[in-house]
Coordinates of C-alpha atoms in Angstrom, one line a residue:
X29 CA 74.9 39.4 19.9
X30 CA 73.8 42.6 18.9
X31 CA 70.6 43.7 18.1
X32 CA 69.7 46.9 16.2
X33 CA 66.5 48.4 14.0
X34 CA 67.0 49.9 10.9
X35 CA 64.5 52.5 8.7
X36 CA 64.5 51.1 5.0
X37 CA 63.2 53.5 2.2
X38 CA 62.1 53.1 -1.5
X39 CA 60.4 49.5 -0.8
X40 CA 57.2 49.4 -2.2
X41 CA 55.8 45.4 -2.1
X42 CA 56.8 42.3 -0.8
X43 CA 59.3 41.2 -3.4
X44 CA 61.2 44.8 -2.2
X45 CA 61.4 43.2 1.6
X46 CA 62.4 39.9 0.1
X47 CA 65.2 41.4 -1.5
X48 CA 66.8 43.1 1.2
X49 CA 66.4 39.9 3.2
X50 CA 68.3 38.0 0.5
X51 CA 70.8 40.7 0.3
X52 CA 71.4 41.0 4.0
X53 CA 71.5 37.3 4.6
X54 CA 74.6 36.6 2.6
X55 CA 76.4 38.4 5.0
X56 CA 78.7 36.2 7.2
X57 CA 78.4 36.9 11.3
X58 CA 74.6 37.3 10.3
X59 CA 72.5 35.8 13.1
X60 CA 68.8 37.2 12.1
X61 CA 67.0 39.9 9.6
X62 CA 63.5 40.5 9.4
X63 CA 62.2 43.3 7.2
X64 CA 58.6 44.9 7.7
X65 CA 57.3 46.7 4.8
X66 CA 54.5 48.5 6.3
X67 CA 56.9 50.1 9.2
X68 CA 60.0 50.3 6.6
X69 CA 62.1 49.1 9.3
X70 CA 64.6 45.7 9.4
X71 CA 65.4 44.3 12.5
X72 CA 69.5 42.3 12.7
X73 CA 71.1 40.2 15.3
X74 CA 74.4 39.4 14.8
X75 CA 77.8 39.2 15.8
X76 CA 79.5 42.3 16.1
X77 CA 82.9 40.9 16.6
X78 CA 82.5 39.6 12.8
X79 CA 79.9 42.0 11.6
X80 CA 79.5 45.6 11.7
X81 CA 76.2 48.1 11.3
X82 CA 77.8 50.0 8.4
X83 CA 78.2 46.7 6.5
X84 CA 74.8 45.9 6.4
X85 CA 74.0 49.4 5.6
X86 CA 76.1 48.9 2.8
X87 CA 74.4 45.4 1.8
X88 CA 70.9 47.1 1.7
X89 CA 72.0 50.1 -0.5
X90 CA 73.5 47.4 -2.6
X91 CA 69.7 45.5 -3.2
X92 CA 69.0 49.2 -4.4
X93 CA 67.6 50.9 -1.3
X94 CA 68.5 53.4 1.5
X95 CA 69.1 52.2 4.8
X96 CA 69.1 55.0 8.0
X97 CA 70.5 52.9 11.6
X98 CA 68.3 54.2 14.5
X99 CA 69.9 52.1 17.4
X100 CA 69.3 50.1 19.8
X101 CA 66.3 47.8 19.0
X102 CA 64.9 47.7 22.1
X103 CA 65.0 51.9 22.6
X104 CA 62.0 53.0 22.3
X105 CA 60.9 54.2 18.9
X106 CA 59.9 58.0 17.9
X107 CA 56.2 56.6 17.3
X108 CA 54.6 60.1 17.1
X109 CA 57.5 60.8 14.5
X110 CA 55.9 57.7 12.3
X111 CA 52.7 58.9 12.4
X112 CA 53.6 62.6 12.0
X113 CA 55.7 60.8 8.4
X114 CA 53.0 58.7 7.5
X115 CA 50.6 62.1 7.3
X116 CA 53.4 63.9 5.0
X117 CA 53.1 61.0 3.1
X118 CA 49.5 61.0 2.8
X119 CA 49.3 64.4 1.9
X120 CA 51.7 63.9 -1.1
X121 CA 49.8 61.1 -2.4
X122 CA 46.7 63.0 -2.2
X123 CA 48.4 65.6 -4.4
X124 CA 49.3 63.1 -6.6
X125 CA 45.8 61.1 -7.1
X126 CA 44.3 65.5 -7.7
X127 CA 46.8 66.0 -10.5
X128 CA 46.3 62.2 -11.9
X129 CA 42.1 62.6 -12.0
X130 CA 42.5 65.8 -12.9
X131 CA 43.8 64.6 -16.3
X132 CA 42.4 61.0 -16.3
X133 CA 38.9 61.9 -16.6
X134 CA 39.1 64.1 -19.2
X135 CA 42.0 61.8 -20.8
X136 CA 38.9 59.4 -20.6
X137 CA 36.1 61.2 -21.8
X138 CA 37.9 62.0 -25.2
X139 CA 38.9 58.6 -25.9
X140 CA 36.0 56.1 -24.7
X141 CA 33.1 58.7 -24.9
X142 CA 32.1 57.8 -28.0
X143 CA 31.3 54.5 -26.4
X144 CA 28.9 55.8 -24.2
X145 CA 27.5 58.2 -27.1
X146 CA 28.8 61.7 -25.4
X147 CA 29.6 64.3 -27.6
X148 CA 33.0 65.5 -29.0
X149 CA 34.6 68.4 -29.8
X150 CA 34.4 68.6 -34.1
X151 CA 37.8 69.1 -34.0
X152 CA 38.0 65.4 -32.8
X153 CA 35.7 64.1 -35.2
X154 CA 37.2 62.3 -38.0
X155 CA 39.8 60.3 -39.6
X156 CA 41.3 63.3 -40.9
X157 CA 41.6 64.8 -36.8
X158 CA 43.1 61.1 -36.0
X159 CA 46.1 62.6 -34.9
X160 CA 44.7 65.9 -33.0
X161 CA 42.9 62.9 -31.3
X162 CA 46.2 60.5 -30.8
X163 CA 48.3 63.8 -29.4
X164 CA 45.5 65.4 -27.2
X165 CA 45.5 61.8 -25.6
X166 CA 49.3 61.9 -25.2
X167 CA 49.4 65.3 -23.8
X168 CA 46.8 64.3 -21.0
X169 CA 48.9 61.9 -19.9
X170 CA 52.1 63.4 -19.8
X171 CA 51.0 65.1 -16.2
X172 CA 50.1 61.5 -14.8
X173 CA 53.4 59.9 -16.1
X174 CA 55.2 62.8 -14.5
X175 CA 53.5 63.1 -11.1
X176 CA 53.9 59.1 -10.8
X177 CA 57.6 58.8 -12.2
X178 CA 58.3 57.2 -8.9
X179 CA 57.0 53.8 -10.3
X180 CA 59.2 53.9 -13.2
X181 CA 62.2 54.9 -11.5
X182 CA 62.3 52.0 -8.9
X183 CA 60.3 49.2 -10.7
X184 CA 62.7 49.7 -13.9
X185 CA 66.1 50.3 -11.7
X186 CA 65.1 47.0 -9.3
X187 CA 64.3 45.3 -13.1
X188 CA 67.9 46.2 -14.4
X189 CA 69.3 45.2 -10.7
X190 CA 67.7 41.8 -11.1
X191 CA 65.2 42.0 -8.5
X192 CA 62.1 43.1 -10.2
X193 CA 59.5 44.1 -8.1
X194 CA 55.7 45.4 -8.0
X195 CA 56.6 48.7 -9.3
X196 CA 58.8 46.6 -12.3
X197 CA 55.1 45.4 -13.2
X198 CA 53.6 48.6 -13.1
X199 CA 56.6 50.2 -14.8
X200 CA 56.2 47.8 -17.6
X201 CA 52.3 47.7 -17.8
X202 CA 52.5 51.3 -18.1
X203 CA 55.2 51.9 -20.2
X204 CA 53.9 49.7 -22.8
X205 CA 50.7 51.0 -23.4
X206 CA 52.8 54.4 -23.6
X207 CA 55.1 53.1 -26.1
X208 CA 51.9 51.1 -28.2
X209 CA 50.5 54.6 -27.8
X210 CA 53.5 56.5 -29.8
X211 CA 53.8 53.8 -32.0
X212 CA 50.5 53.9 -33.7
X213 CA 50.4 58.1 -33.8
X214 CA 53.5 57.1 -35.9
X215 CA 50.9 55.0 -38.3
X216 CA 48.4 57.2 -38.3
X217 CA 51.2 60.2 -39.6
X218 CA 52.2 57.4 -41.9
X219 CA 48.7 56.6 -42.7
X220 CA 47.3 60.1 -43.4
X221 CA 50.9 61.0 -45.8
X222 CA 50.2 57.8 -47.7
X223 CA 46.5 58.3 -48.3
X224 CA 46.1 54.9 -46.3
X225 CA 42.8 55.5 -44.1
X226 CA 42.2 52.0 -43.3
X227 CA 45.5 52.0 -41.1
X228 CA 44.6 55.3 -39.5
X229 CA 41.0 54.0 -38.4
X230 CA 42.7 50.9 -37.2
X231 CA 45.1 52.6 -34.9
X232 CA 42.9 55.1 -34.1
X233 CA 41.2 53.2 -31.8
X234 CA 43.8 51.6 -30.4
X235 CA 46.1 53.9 -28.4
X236 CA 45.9 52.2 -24.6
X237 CA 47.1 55.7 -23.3
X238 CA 44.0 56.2 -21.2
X239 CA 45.2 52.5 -20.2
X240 CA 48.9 53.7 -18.9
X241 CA 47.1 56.4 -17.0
X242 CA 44.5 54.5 -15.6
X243 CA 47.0 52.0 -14.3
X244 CA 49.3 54.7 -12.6
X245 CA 46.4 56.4 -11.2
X246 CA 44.3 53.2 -9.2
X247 CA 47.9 52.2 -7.6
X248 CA 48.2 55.5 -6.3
X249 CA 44.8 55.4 -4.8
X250 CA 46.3 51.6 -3.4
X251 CA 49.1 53.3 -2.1
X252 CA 46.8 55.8 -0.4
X253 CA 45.1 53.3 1.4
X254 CA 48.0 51.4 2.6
X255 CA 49.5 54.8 4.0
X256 CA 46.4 55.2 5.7
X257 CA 46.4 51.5 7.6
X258 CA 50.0 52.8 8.7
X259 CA 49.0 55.9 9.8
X260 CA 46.1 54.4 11.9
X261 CA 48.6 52.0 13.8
X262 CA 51.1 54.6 14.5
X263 CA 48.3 56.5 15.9
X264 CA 47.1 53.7 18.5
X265 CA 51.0 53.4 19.5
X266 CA 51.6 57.2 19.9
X267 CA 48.1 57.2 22.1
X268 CA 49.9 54.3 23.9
X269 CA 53.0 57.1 24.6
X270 CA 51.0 59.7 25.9
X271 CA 49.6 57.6 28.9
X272 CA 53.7 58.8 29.9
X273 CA 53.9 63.1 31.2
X274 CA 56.9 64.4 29.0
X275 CA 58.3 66.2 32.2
X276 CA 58.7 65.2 35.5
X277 CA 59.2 67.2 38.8
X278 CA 62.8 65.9 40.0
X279 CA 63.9 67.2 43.6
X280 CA 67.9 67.5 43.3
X281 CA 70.1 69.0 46.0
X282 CA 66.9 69.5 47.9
X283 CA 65.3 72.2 45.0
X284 CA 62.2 71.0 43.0
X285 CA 62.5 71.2 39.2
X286 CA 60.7 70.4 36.2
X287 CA 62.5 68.2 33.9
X288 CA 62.2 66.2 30.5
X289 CA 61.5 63.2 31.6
X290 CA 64.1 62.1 29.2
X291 CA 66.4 63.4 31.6
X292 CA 65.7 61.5 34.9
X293 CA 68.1 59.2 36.2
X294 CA 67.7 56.6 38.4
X295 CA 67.6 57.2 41.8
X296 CA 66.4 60.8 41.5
X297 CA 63.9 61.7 43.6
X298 CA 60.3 62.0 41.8
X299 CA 57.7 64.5 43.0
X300 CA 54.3 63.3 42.0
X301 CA 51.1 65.7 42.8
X302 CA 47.3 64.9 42.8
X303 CA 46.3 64.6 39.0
X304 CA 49.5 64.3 37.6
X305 CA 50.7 60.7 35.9
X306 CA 53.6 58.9 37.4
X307 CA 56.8 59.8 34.9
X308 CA 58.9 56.5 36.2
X309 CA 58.7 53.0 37.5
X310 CA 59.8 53.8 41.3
X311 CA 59.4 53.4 45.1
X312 CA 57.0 55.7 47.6
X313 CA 60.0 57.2 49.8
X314 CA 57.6 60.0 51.4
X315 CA 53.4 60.6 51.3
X316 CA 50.3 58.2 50.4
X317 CA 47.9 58.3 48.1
X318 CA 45.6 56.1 46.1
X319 CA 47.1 55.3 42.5
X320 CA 45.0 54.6 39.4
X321 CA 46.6 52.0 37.4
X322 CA 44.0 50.9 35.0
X323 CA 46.4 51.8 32.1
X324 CA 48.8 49.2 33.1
X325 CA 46.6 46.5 34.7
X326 CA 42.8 46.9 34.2
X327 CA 42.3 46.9 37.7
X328 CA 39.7 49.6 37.9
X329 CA 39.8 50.6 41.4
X330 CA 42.6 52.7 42.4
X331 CA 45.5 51.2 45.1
X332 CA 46.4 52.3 48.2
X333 CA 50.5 53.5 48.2
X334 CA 52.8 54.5 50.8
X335 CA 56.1 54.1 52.0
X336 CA 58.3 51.4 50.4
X337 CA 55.3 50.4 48.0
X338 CA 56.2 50.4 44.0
X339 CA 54.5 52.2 41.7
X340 CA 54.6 52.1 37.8
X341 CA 54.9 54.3 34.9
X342 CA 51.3 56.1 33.8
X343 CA 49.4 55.3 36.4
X344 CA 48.0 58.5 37.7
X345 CA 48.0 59.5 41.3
X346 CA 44.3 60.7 42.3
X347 CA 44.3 62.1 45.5
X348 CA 47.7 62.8 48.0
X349 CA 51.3 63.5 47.6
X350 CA 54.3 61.5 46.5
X351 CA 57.7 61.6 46.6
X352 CA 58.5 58.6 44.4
X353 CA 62.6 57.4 44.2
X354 CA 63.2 56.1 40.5
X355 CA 64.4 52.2 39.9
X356 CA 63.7 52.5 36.0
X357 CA 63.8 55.7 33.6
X358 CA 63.4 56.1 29.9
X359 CA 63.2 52.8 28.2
X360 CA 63.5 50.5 30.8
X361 CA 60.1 51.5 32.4
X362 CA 56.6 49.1 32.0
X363 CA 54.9 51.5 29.8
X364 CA 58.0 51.6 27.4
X365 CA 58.7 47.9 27.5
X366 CA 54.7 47.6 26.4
X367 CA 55.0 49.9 23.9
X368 CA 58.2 47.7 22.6
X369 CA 56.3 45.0 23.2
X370 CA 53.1 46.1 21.2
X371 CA 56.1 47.2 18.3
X372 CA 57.6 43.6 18.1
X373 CA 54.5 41.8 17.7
X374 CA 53.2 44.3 15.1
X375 CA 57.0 43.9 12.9
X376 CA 57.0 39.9 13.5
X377 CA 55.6 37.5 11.1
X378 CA 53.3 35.2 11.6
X379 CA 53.4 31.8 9.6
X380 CA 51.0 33.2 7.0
X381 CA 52.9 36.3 6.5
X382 CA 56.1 33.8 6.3
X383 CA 54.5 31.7 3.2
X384 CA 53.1 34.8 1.6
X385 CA 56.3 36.6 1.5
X386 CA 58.2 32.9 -0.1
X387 CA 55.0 33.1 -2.7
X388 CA 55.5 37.1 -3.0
X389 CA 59.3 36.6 -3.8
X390 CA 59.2 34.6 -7.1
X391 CA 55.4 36.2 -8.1
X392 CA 57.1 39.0 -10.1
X393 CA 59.6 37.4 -12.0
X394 CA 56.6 34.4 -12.8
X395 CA 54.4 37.6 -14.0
X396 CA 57.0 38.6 -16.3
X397 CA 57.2 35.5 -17.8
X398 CA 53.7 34.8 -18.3
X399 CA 52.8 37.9 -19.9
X400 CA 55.9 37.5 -22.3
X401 CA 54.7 34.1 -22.9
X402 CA 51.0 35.6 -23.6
X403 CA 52.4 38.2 -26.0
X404 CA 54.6 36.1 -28.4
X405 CA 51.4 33.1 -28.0
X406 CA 49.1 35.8 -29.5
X407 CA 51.5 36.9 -32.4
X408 CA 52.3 33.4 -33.2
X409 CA 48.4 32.6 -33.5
X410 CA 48.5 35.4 -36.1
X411 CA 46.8 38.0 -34.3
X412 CA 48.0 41.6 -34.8
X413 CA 50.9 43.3 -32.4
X414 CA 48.4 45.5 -31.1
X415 CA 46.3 42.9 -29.9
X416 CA 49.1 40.8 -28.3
X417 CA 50.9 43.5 -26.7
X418 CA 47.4 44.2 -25.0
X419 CA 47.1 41.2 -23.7
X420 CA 50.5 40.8 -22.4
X421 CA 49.8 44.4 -20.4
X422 CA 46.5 43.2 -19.0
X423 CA 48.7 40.5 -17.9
X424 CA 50.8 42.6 -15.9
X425 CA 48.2 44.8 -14.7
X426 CA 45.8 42.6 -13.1
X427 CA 49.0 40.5 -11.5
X428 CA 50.0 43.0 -9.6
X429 CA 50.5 41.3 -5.6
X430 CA 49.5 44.5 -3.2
X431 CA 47.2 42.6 -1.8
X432 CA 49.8 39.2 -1.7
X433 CA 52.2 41.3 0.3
X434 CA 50.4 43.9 2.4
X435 CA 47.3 41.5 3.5
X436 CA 48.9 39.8 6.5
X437 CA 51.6 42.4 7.9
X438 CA 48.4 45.2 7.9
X439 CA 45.9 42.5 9.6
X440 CA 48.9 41.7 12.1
X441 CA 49.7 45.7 12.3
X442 CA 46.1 46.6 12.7
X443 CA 45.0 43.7 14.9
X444 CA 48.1 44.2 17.3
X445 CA 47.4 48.1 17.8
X446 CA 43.6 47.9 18.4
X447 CA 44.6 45.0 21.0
X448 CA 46.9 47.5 22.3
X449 CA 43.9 50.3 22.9
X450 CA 41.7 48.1 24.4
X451 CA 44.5 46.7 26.6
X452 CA 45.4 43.3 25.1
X453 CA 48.8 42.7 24.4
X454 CA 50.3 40.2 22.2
X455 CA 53.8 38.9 22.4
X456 CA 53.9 37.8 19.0
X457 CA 52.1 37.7 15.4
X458 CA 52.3 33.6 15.7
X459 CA 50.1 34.4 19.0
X460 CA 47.8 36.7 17.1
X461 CA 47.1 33.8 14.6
X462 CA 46.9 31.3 17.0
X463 CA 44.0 33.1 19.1
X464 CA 41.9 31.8 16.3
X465 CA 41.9 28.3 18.2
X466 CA 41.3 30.0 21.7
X467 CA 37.5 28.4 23.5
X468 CA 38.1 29.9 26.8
X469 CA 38.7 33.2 28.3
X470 CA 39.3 33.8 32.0
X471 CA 38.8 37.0 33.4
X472 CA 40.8 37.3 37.1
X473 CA 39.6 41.0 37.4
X474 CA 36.7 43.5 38.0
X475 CA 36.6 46.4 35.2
X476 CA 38.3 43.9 32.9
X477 CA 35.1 43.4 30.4
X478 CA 33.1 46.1 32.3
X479 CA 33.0 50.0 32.3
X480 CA 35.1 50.3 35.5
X481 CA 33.0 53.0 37.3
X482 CA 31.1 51.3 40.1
X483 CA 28.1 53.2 40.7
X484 CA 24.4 52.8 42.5
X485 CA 22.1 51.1 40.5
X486 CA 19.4 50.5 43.0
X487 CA 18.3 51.5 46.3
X488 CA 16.3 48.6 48.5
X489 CA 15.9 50.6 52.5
X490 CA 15.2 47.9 55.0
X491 CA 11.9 47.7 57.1
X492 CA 11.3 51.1 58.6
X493 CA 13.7 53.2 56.8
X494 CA 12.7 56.1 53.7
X495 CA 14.7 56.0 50.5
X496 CA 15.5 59.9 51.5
X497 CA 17.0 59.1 55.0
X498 CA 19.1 56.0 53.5
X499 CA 20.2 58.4 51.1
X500 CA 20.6 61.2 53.3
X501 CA 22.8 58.7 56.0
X502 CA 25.2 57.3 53.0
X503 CA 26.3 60.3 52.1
X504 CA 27.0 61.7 55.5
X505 CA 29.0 58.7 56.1
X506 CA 31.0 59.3 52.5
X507 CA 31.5 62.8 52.5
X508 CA 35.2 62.4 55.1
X509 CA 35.7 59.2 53.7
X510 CA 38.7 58.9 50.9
X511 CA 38.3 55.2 49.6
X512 CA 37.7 55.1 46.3
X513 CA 34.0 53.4 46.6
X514 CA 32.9 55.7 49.3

């Protein structure tokens, strides 16, 4: 079986991951697919005697998305890269949200100020200025639909394709408070040639433009937030990556040089100096030293090495020389099977997730019918089409499942990387849930729960003896002594 990770783009909500998966699926030789929407990434297993990479490639693009093959699942992943994209992102956004207040509030001011008894500009004022009043709305929004066109774009194209999705709601919110909006600046033209001022009052206040920005705009500020919760764990796993030195000092054909540490093979030879972090899992071949490996284990007193001991990747060697042989490079070493490790747990789902992404996959479609339903229910009660097309767009609006979709893959995201920092690993999301049921915790090390710095805390001198001569003899008997405690 082979196993490989793909990036996925232009998913935006759970129905977007649930489509993929149902696209994917269909494919014969398929063993498994599980698609993350905070990473963007889908993870296969199958058969590649039956199935092959560029056919699942083409099954995604088919759903309506873009699909990028980066390997090997279990290579390590260009975490710092994630983070590095998740800040271009947020940057963009942040553009976005500037250019969408910077229209929305005074989109806002001009048509609900009144409400709040502000003043208007007398050109405002009016049925006669009704449509100065409609278009001045319009053209404040025209920025906000523009710098958001994203939303309409992939929530109408995954309509058309059958697999509406969050965006498909937002789309459709906002488009029809834009097209109400036109509609009734079309009656009040109609109203003020025909001398009819009754219908221009009526549709003067009732445009819903400040609605179709006002939706655009508080998803963005959504979206911003979710990029953040991604950036934060991509943070935790690219800390994680720089416990590893990026170069290594490699003795080949008996000349020291400093390497990638992409670059080194097993069995090279592996100088290590006092201070520096071990590059590679390996075995002491020449020196002794005492090895911090709190990173790896929690222990917080360093360990004794010398010839034929083993020594693991980012631990850092504190006081002699090594000359360490390597047994595992690159992605095979501890630190990058933990990272792995740390990766897979944060991309798995745990049974919540699992039911929340079944509920998440028929929500929109559900939405859509409901607010149809609430529309036609409205007119057929005799109210006006303004009225029921206002209700079938709050509908729409307030349905909206972020929080369905993103609530359990960010808990299981964020949860996994903090575990991660403090040095608690999880194998799995299902574990993560499950610690919920945990009573007992045994702790077989020192440093584990504590700082991991012994130090003096009090001074008792037996019969006879001054606190300034028991001080005075400790420290002479330290000062040759290299063990880590003195």
């Amino acid at each position: 079986m082979q196993k490989e990770r793909s990036q996925v783009t232009g998913m935006s909500c759970a129905a977007c991951s649930a489509a993929v998966e149902r696209s994917v699926k269909k494919l014969e030789g398929l063993q498994t697919v599980q698609v993350n929407l905070l990473r963007n990434t889908m993870d296969v297993e199958y058969d590649s005697s039956v199935l092959s990479s560029e056919a699942i490639v083409a099954a995604v693009e088919q759903a309506g998305y873009g699909a990028t093959l980066q390997g090997d699942k279990t290579a390590p992943q260009p975490t710092s890269s994630a983070a590095e994209d998740s800040r271009e992102k947020q940057k963009a956004i942040r553009i976005r949200l500037a250019v969408s207040f910077g229209f929305l509030l005074p989109l806002f001011y001009i048509s609900m100020g009144h409400m709040m008894g502000w003043p208007l500009p007398h050109f405002f004022h009016g049925t006669q200025n009704a449509l100065m009043l409609a278009f001045t709305q319009m053209l404040l929004c025209l920025p906000i639909w523009y710098v958001n066109r994203k939303y309409f774009i992939g929530g109408f194209g995954s309509l058309f394709r059958g697999n509406p999705n969050m965006d498909s709601l937002i789309a459709l919110g906002s488009s029809a408070a834009m097209v109400y909006g036109i509609w009734a600046i079309y009656h009040i033209g109609w109203g003020l040639g025909h001398g009819d001022l009754a219908m221009v009052e009526h549709y003067r206040m009732d445009l819903y433009f400040e609605a179709s920005g006002m939706i655009l705009t508080l998803i963005t500020v959504g979206k911003l937030m979710e990029e953040r919760s991604k950036g934060h764990t991509s943070d935790a796993l690219s800390r994680l990556m720089d416990l590893s030195p990026p170069t290594a000092n490699v003795l080949r054909g008996g000349v020291e040089q400093t390497l990638p540490a992409a670059q080194v093979v097993v069995g090279d030879i592996v100088v290590v100096r006092p201070g520096q972090s071990v590059p590679v899992d390996g075995i002491v071949c020449k020196g002794s030293s005492w090895v911090d490996e709190s990173a790896i284990t929690g222990e917080s007193v360093p360990v004794e090495k010398t010839e034929g001991d083993t020594v693991t990747s980012a631990t850092l060697n504190t006081a002699g020389y090594l000359e360490i042989r390597a047994i595992r490079v690159g992605s095979d070493t501890t630190l990058s099977q933990i990272i792995q490790l740390v990766e897979d747990a944060g991309a798995s789902k745990a049974p919540i997730a699992r039911l929340a992404d079944r509920i998440s996959g028929v929500f929109v479609p559900i939405v859509l019918s409901i607010a149809l339903l609430a529309t036609v229910a409205w007119l057929l009660a005799g109210k006006d089409l303004g009225f029921a097309i206002s209700c079938g767009i709050a509908v729409l609006v307030v349905s909206c499942p972020c929080a369905l979709g993103l609530a359990t893959p960010t808990a299981i995201m964020v949860g996994t990387g903090r575990g991660a920092e403090q040095g608690i690993l999880f194998r799995s999301a299902e574990v993560l849930e499950n610690t919920r049921q945990i009573d007992t915790v045994v702790l077989d090390k020192t440093g584990t729960i504590t700082e991991g710095k012994p130090r003096v805390t009090d001074l008792v001198p037996a019969t006879g003896v001054g606190s300034d001569q028991l001080i005075a003899l400790a420290a002479a008997l330290e000062q040759p002594s290299e063990h880590p405690l003195g």
